[in-house]
Coordinates of N, CA and C in Angstrom, one line a residue:
M1 N 0.7 -1.1 -0.4 CA 0.0 0.4 0.3 C 0.9 1.1 -0.4
A2 N 0.6 2.2 -1.0 CA 1.7 3.4 -1.0 C 1.0 4.5 0.0
Q3 N 1.9 5.2 0.4 CA 1.9 6.6 1.0 C 1.4 7.4 0.4
E4 N 0.6 8.0 0.7 CA 0.1 9.2 0.0 C 0.7 10.7 0.7
P5 N 1.0 11.8 -0.4 CA 2.2 12.8 0.3 C 0.9 13.9 0.9
V6 N 1.6 14.1 2.3 CA 0.6 14.9 2.9 C 1.1 16.4 2.4
E7 N 2.4 16.3 2.8 CA 2.6 18.2 2.5 C 4.0 18.3 1.9
N8 N 4.3 19.0 0.8 CA 5.6 19.3 0.6 C 6.3 17.8 0.2
G9 N 5.4 17.1 -0.1 CA 6.3 15.1 -0.8 C 6.3 14.4 0.2
K10 N 5.7 15.0 1.8 CA 6.6 13.7 2.6 C 5.4 13.3 3.1
T11 N 5.5 12.0 3.2 CA 4.2 11.0 3.7 C 4.0 11.2 5.1
E12 N 2.9 10.9 5.6 CA 2.2 10.9 6.7 C 3.1 10.9 7.8
E13 N 4.3 9.6 7.6 CA 4.4 9.1 8.7 C 5.7 10.4 9.2
Q14 N 6.3 11.1 7.6 CA 7.5 11.4 7.7 C 6.6 13.8 8.2
A15 N 5.3 14.0 8.1 CA 4.8 14.8 8.4 C 4.5 15.2 10.2
P16 N 4.9 16.5 10.5 CA 5.5 16.5 11.1 C 4.4 16.7 12.7
A17 N 4.4 16.1 13.9 CA 3.5 16.2 14.8 C 2.8 17.8 15.1
K18 N 1.8 17.7 15.6 CA 1.0 19.2 15.9 C 1.2 19.4 17.2
A19 N 2.0 20.3 17.6 CA 2.0 21.1 19.0 C 1.6 20.6 19.9
L20 N 1.8 20.5 20.8 CA 1.0 20.2 22.0 C -0.1 22.1 22.5
K21 N -1.1 21.9 22.6 CA -1.6 23.2 22.7 C -2.5 22.9 24.0
M22 N -2.1 23.6 25.2 CA -2.6 23.3 26.6 C -3.2 24.9 26.6
Q23 N -4.4 25.2 27.5 CA -4.5 26.3 28.4 C -5.1 26.5 29.3
V24 N -5.0 26.7 30.7 CA -5.6 27.6 31.7 C -7.2 27.7 31.4
L25 N -8.1 26.9 31.3 CA -9.1 28.1 31.4 C -9.8 28.8 33.0
A26 N -9.4 28.4 33.6 CA -10.1 28.7 35.0 C -9.5 27.7 35.8
Q27 N -9.4 28.8 37.3 CA -8.8 28.0 38.4 C -9.8 28.4 39.5
Y28 N -9.7 27.7 40.7 CA -11.2 27.9 41.5 C -10.7 27.0 42.8
I29 N -11.3 27.7 43.6 CA -11.4 26.9 45.2 C -12.3 25.9 44.6
R30 N -12.5 24.9 45.0 CA -13.9 23.8 44.7 C -14.8 23.9 45.4
D31 N -13.8 23.3 47.1 CA -14.4 23.4 48.8 C -13.3 24.0 49.8
M32 N -13.8 24.4 51.1 CA -12.4 24.8 51.6 C -13.3 24.5 52.8
S33 N -12.5 24.1 53.9 CA -12.8 24.4 55.3 C -12.0 24.6 56.6
F34 N -11.8 25.5 56.8 CA -10.8 25.7 58.5 C -11.4 25.6 59.5
E35 N -10.8 25.0 60.6 CA -11.3 25.3 61.8 C -10.2 25.8 62.4
N36 N -9.8 26.6 63.3 CA -9.0 26.8 64.3 C -9.4 26.3 65.7
I37 N -8.8 25.3 65.7 CA -9.5 24.3 67.4 C -8.6 24.7 68.2
L38 N -7.5 25.6 68.4 CA -6.7 26.3 68.9 C -7.7 27.1 69.9
A39 N -8.1 27.9 69.1 CA -8.7 28.8 69.8 C -10.3 28.7 70.0
Q40 N -10.9 27.4 69.6 CA -12.1 26.9 70.0 C -11.8 26.8 71.4
K41 N -11.0 26.1 71.8 CA -10.8 25.1 73.4 C -9.8 26.1 74.1
G42 N -9.0 27.1 73.5 CA -8.6 28.1 74.5 C -7.6 27.6 75.4
I43 N -6.3 26.9 74.6 CA -5.7 25.8 74.9 C -4.6 27.8 74.6
S44 N -3.7 27.6 75.8 CA -2.6 29.1 75.9 C -1.1 28.4 75.6
G45 N -0.5 29.8 75.5 CA 1.2 29.6 76.1 C 1.4 29.1 74.4
E46 N 2.7 29.1 73.9 CA 3.9 28.5 72.9 C 3.6 27.3 72.5
A47 N 2.9 26.8 71.4 CA 3.1 25.4 70.9 C 3.7 25.2 70.1
Q48 N 4.6 24.0 70.1 CA 5.1 24.1 68.9 C 4.4 22.9 68.0
P49 N 4.1 23.7 66.7 CA 3.2 23.0 66.1 C 4.0 21.5 65.6
D50 N 3.1 20.7 65.4 CA 3.3 19.2 64.1 C 2.2 19.3 62.9
V51 N 3.0 19.7 62.1 CA 1.8 19.8 60.6 C 2.1 18.5 59.6
S52 N 1.2 18.2 59.5 CA 0.9 16.5 58.6 C 0.2 17.2 57.3
V53 N 0.3 17.1 56.4 CA 0.3 17.3 55.2 C -0.3 16.1 54.3
Q54 N -1.9 15.6 54.0 CA -1.6 15.0 52.5 C -2.0 15.2 51.2
V55 N -2.5 15.0 50.4 CA -2.3 15.3 49.2 C -2.9 14.3 48.4
N56 N -4.2 14.5 47.3 CA -4.2 13.3 46.5 C -4.8 14.7 45.7
I57 N -4.5 13.6 44.2 CA -5.2 14.8 42.7 C -6.0 13.6 42.2
D58 N -6.8 14.8 41.7 CA -7.7 13.9 41.0 C -8.0 14.6 39.6
A59 N -8.2 13.6 38.1 CA -8.4 14.3 36.9 C -9.8 13.3 36.4
K60 N -10.9 14.5 36.0 CA -11.8 14.3 35.2 C -11.9 15.0 33.5
K61 N -12.8 14.0 32.4 CA -12.8 14.3 31.3 C -14.3 15.4 31.4
R62 N -14.4 16.6 30.9 CA -15.6 17.3 31.2 C -15.8 17.2 30.0
P63 N -17.8 17.8 29.6 CA -18.4 17.5 28.8 C -17.9 18.0 27.1
I64 N -17.5 19.4 27.4 CA -16.7 19.4 26.4 C -15.4 19.2 25.5
E65 N -15.4 18.7 24.7 CA -14.1 18.3 23.8 C -12.8 18.9 24.1
N66 N -12.0 18.3 24.7 CA -10.7 18.5 25.2 C -10.6 19.5 26.4
Q67 N -11.3 19.5 27.3 CA -11.4 19.8 28.4 C -11.4 19.1 29.7
F68 N -10.7 19.5 30.6 CA -9.9 18.3 31.8 C -10.3 19.2 33.0
E69 N -10.9 18.8 34.4 CA -11.0 19.4 35.0 C -9.5 18.7 36.5
V70 N -8.6 19.4 36.6 CA -7.9 18.7 37.7 C -7.8 18.9 39.0
I71 N -8.3 18.8 40.1 CA -8.6 18.5 41.7 C -7.3 18.2 42.5
I72 N -6.1 19.7 43.2 CA -5.5 18.9 44.0 C -6.3 19.0 45.4
K73 N -6.5 17.7 46.3 CA -6.7 17.9 47.3 C -6.1 17.4 48.4
T74 N -6.2 18.9 49.3 CA -5.2 18.9 50.8 C -5.9 18.6 51.8
E75 N -5.1 17.8 52.8 CA -5.7 18.1 54.2 C -4.9 18.5 55.3
I76 N -4.7 19.2 55.7 CA -3.2 20.0 56.4 C -3.9 20.0 58.0
S77 N -3.9 19.1 58.8 CA -3.8 19.1 60.2 C -2.5 19.9 61.1
S78 N -2.6 20.6 61.9 CA -1.6 20.3 62.4 C -1.8 20.0 63.9
K79 N -0.6 19.6 65.4 CA -0.9 19.0 66.3 C 0.0 19.5 67.1
T80 N 0.0 20.1 67.9 CA 1.2 20.0 69.5 C 1.9 19.1 69.8
K81 N 3.3 19.5 69.6 CA 4.3 18.9 69.5 C 4.5 17.6 70.9
D82 N 4.2 18.5 72.3 CA 4.8 17.6 73.2 C 3.0 16.9 73.6
K83 N 1.7 17.4 73.6 CA 0.6 16.9 73.8 C -0.2 16.3 72.7
G84 N 0.0 17.2 71.7 CA -0.7 16.3 70.2 C -1.8 16.8 70.1
E85 N -2.5 17.8 70.7 CA -3.9 18.3 71.2 C -3.6 19.4 69.8
P86 N -4.9 18.6 68.8 CA -5.6 19.6 67.5 C -5.1 20.7 67.7
M87 N -4.8 21.9 66.8 CA -4.7 23.1 66.5 C -5.5 23.5 65.5
F88 N -5.6 23.3 64.5 CA -6.0 23.6 63.3 C -5.5 22.8 62.3
L89 N -7.5 22.5 61.7 CA -7.3 21.7 60.5 C -8.0 22.2 59.7
L90 N -7.0 22.3 57.9 CA -7.8 23.1 56.7 C -7.7 22.2 55.6
E91 N -8.9 21.7 55.2 CA -9.0 21.5 54.1 C -9.8 21.8 52.8
L92 N -8.7 21.3 51.7 CA -8.6 22.2 50.3 C -8.8 21.9 49.4
E93 N -9.8 22.1 48.4 CA -9.8 21.0 47.1 C -9.8 22.7 45.7
Y94 N -8.4 22.8 45.2 CA -8.6 23.4 44.4 C -8.1 23.4 42.9
A95 N -9.1 23.6 42.0 CA -9.5 23.0 40.8 C -8.9 24.1 39.9
G96 N -8.5 23.0 38.7 CA -8.0 23.6 37.3 C -8.8 23.3 36.1
I97 N -9.2 24.0 35.4 CA -9.7 23.8 33.8 C -8.8 23.7 32.8
F98 N -8.6 22.6 32.4 CA -7.4 22.7 31.1 C -8.2 22.6 29.6
H99 N -7.6 22.9 28.8 CA -8.2 22.9 27.6 C -6.5 22.0 26.9
I100 N -6.5 20.9 26.2 CA -5.0 20.1 26.0 C -5.9 19.6 24.5
E101 N -4.8 20.0 23.9 CA -4.8 19.7 22.3 C -3.6 19.1 21.7
N102 N -4.2 17.7 20.9 CA -2.6 17.1 20.5 C -1.3 16.8 21.2
L103 N -2.5 16.0 22.1 CA -1.7 15.0 23.0 C -1.8 13.9 23.1
P104 N -1.0 12.5 22.3 CA -1.4 11.1 22.5 C -2.3 10.5 23.4
E105 N -2.9 9.9 23.2 CA -3.5 9.0 24.4 C -2.7 8.7 25.4
D106 N -1.9 7.7 25.3 CA -1.0 7.7 26.4 C -0.5 8.2 27.0
Q107 N -0.5 9.9 26.7 CA 0.5 10.4 27.4 C -0.8 11.4 28.7
L108 N -1.9 11.2 27.9 CA -2.8 11.9 28.9 C -2.9 11.9 30.3
H109 N -3.0 10.4 30.8 CA -3.6 10.6 31.6 C -1.8 11.1 33.4
P110 N -0.9 10.9 32.6 CA 0.6 11.6 33.2 C 0.4 13.0 33.4
Y111 N 0.1 13.4 31.7 CA 0.2 15.0 31.9 C -1.0 15.6 33.0
L112 N -2.1 14.7 32.3 CA -3.3 15.8 33.8 C -3.1 15.7 34.8
M113 N -2.2 14.3 35.5 CA -1.5 14.3 36.9 C -0.2 14.7 37.5
I114 N 0.5 15.2 36.3 CA 1.6 15.6 36.8 C 1.7 17.3 36.7
E115 N 1.8 17.6 35.1 CA 1.7 18.5 34.4 C 0.6 19.5 34.9
C116 N 0.1 19.1 35.2 CA -1.6 20.0 35.6 C -1.3 20.5 36.7
P117 N -1.3 19.6 37.5 CA -1.2 20.2 39.4 C 0.5 21.0 39.4
R118 N 1.0 20.8 38.7 CA 2.1 21.5 38.6 C 2.3 23.2 38.8
M119 N 1.3 23.3 37.5 CA 1.0 24.3 37.0 C -0.4 25.4 38.2
I120 N -1.0 24.6 38.8 CA -2.3 25.3 39.5 C -1.2 25.3 41.0
F121 N -0.3 24.5 41.4 CA 0.0 24.4 42.5 C 0.5 26.0 43.5
P122 N 1.6 26.5 42.8 CA 1.6 27.9 43.5 C 0.4 28.9 43.9
F123 N -0.7 28.4 43.2 CA -1.7 29.4 43.6 C -2.5 28.8 44.9
L124 N -2.4 27.2 44.7 CA -2.9 26.5 45.7 C -1.9 27.2 47.0
R125 N -0.5 27.0 46.9 CA -0.1 27.6 48.7 C 0.0 28.7 48.6
R126 N -0.4 29.4 47.7 CA -0.3 30.9 48.1 C -1.8 30.9 49.0
I127 N -3.1 30.4 48.9 CA -4.4 30.1 49.3 C -4.3 29.5 50.8
I128 N -3.1 28.5 50.7 CA -3.1 27.7 52.0 C -2.0 28.8 53.2
S129 N -1.3 29.7 52.4 CA -0.7 30.6 53.1 C -1.4 31.6 53.7
D130 N -2.4 32.4 52.7 CA -3.1 33.4 53.0 C -4.4 32.9 54.2
V131 N -4.8 31.5 54.3 CA -5.8 31.3 55.2 C -5.0 30.9 56.6
T132 N -4.1 30.1 56.6 CA -3.6 29.7 58.2 C -3.1 31.2 58.5
R133 N -3.0 32.4 58.1 CA -2.3 33.4 58.2 C -4.0 33.8 59.4
D134 N -4.6 34.2 57.8 CA -5.9 34.9 58.6 C -6.4 33.7 59.4
G135 N -6.7 32.7 60.0 CA -6.7 32.1 60.7 C -6.4 32.6 62.1
G136 N -5.2 32.9 61.9 CA -4.1 33.2 63.4 C -2.9 32.7 64.2
F137 N -2.8 31.5 62.8 CA -1.5 31.4 62.8 C -0.5 32.1 62.0
P138 N 0.8 31.4 62.4 CA 1.6 31.7 61.3 C 1.6 31.7 60.0
P139 N 2.3 31.6 59.1 CA 1.2 31.5 57.4 C 2.3 30.0 57.3
L140 N 1.9 29.1 56.8 CA 2.4 27.9 56.2 C 2.9 28.2 54.9
N141 N 3.9 28.2 54.5 CA 4.5 27.1 53.2 C 4.8 26.1 53.3
L142 N 3.9 25.9 52.3 CA 4.0 24.6 51.8 C 5.7 24.2 51.2
D143 N 6.4 23.3 51.2 CA 7.4 22.7 50.1 C 7.0 22.5 49.2
S144 N 8.1 22.6 47.7 CA 7.6 22.1 46.5 C 6.8 20.4 46.8
M145 N 6.0 20.4 45.7 CA 5.9 18.7 45.4 C 6.3 18.6 44.2
D146 N 6.9 17.3 44.4 CA 7.2 16.2 43.5 C 6.1 15.4 42.9
F147 N 5.7 15.8 41.8 CA 4.5 15.9 41.3 C 4.6 14.1 40.8
V148 N 5.7 14.2 40.2 CA 6.1 12.5 39.2 C 6.3 11.7 40.1
Q149 N 6.7 12.1 41.4 CA 7.0 10.4 42.7 C 5.3 10.6 43.0
L150 N 4.7 11.7 43.4 CA 3.6 11.4 44.2 C 2.8 10.4 42.5
Y151 N 2.8 10.8 41.7 CA 2.5 10.2 40.4 C 2.8 8.3 40.3
R152 N 4.4 8.2 40.3 CA 4.5 7.1 40.3 C 4.0 6.2 41.9
N153 N 3.9 6.8 43.1 CA 3.5 6.0 44.3 C 2.6 5.4 43.9
E154 N 1.4 6.1 43.2 CA -0.1 6.3 42.9 C -0.1 5.1 41.8
I155 N 1.1 4.8 41.2 CA 0.9 3.7 40.1 C 1.4 2.2 40.8
Q156 N 2.0 2.4 41.7 CA 2.3 0.9 42.5 C 1.5 1.0 43.4
R157 N 1.0 1.9 44.1 CA -0.3 1.7 45.2 C -1.4 0.9 44.1
R158 N -1.7 0.9 43.4 CA -2.9 0.7 42.0 C -2.4 -1.0 42.0
V159 N -0.8 -0.7 41.7 CA -1.0 -2.1 41.3 C -0.3 -3.1 41.9
A160 N -0.1 -3.1 43.3 CA -0.1 -3.6 44.5 C -1.5 -4.1 45.0
E161 N -2.5 -3.3 44.9 CA -3.9 -3.1 45.2 C -4.4 -4.3 44.3
N162 N -4.3 -4.0 43.1 CA -4.9 -4.9 41.9 C -4.2 -6.7 42.2
A163 N -3.2 -6.5 42.3 CA -2.9 -7.9 42.9 C -2.9 -8.5 44.1
K164 N -3.0 -7.9 44.8 CA -3.9 -8.4 45.9 C -5.2 -8.6 46.2
S165 N -6.1 -7.9 45.1 CA -7.6 -8.2 45.3 C -7.6 -9.4 44.1
K166 N -6.8 -9.5 43.3 CA -6.0 -10.8 42.5 C -5.9 -11.7 43.2
A167 N -5.2 -12.2 44.0 CA -4.7 -13.5 45.5 C -6.0 -13.8 45.8
N168 N -6.6 -12.8 46.5 CA -7.8 -12.9 47.2 C -9.0 -13.9 46.4

C-alpha cells in the first residue's frame, strides 16, 4: 500500500506532529474548610506545631471536547508537639480547568496528574499561606511537591492493590 503525500512531498509518517496546545481556562477553590481548634478550646501558651500534609490529585474529562478538570485535594492538620492536641485543620480542594489538544492518548493521564497540578500548585500554596495566617497562625508555606513521584507512588499503590485483590 503506497503512502499518500501529505505536504511538500512528505508522507504522513514523515509529517511533523502537531504541537501540544494547552490552556488554563480557570482556577478556583472547589471546597474549603478551616477550623481553628486551638482558639475554640482556649489552649494558651506557645505551642510547637506538628504539621501533617496529605495531598491527593484527581482528574476528569469535562463534557466539552478537550477540556479536563484537575483537582488537588489537600488536608492539613496541626497538633501540638508536646501533648498532641489539635491546633487547626484545613481541608482544601483547588481545581483547574484545562484545554489540551494534540497530546497522544497514552500521555494524557500522566500529563493531567503531573503537569496540570504543577501549574496550579503555586496558587494553592498562596491560598494555604493566606488562610492559615488569616486563621490566627503563622503562614504555612508548603514545600514544593514532586508530582512525578506522587504519580509513581499512586501507580505502584494501584498495581499492589490489583495484585492483592487478584490473590484473594
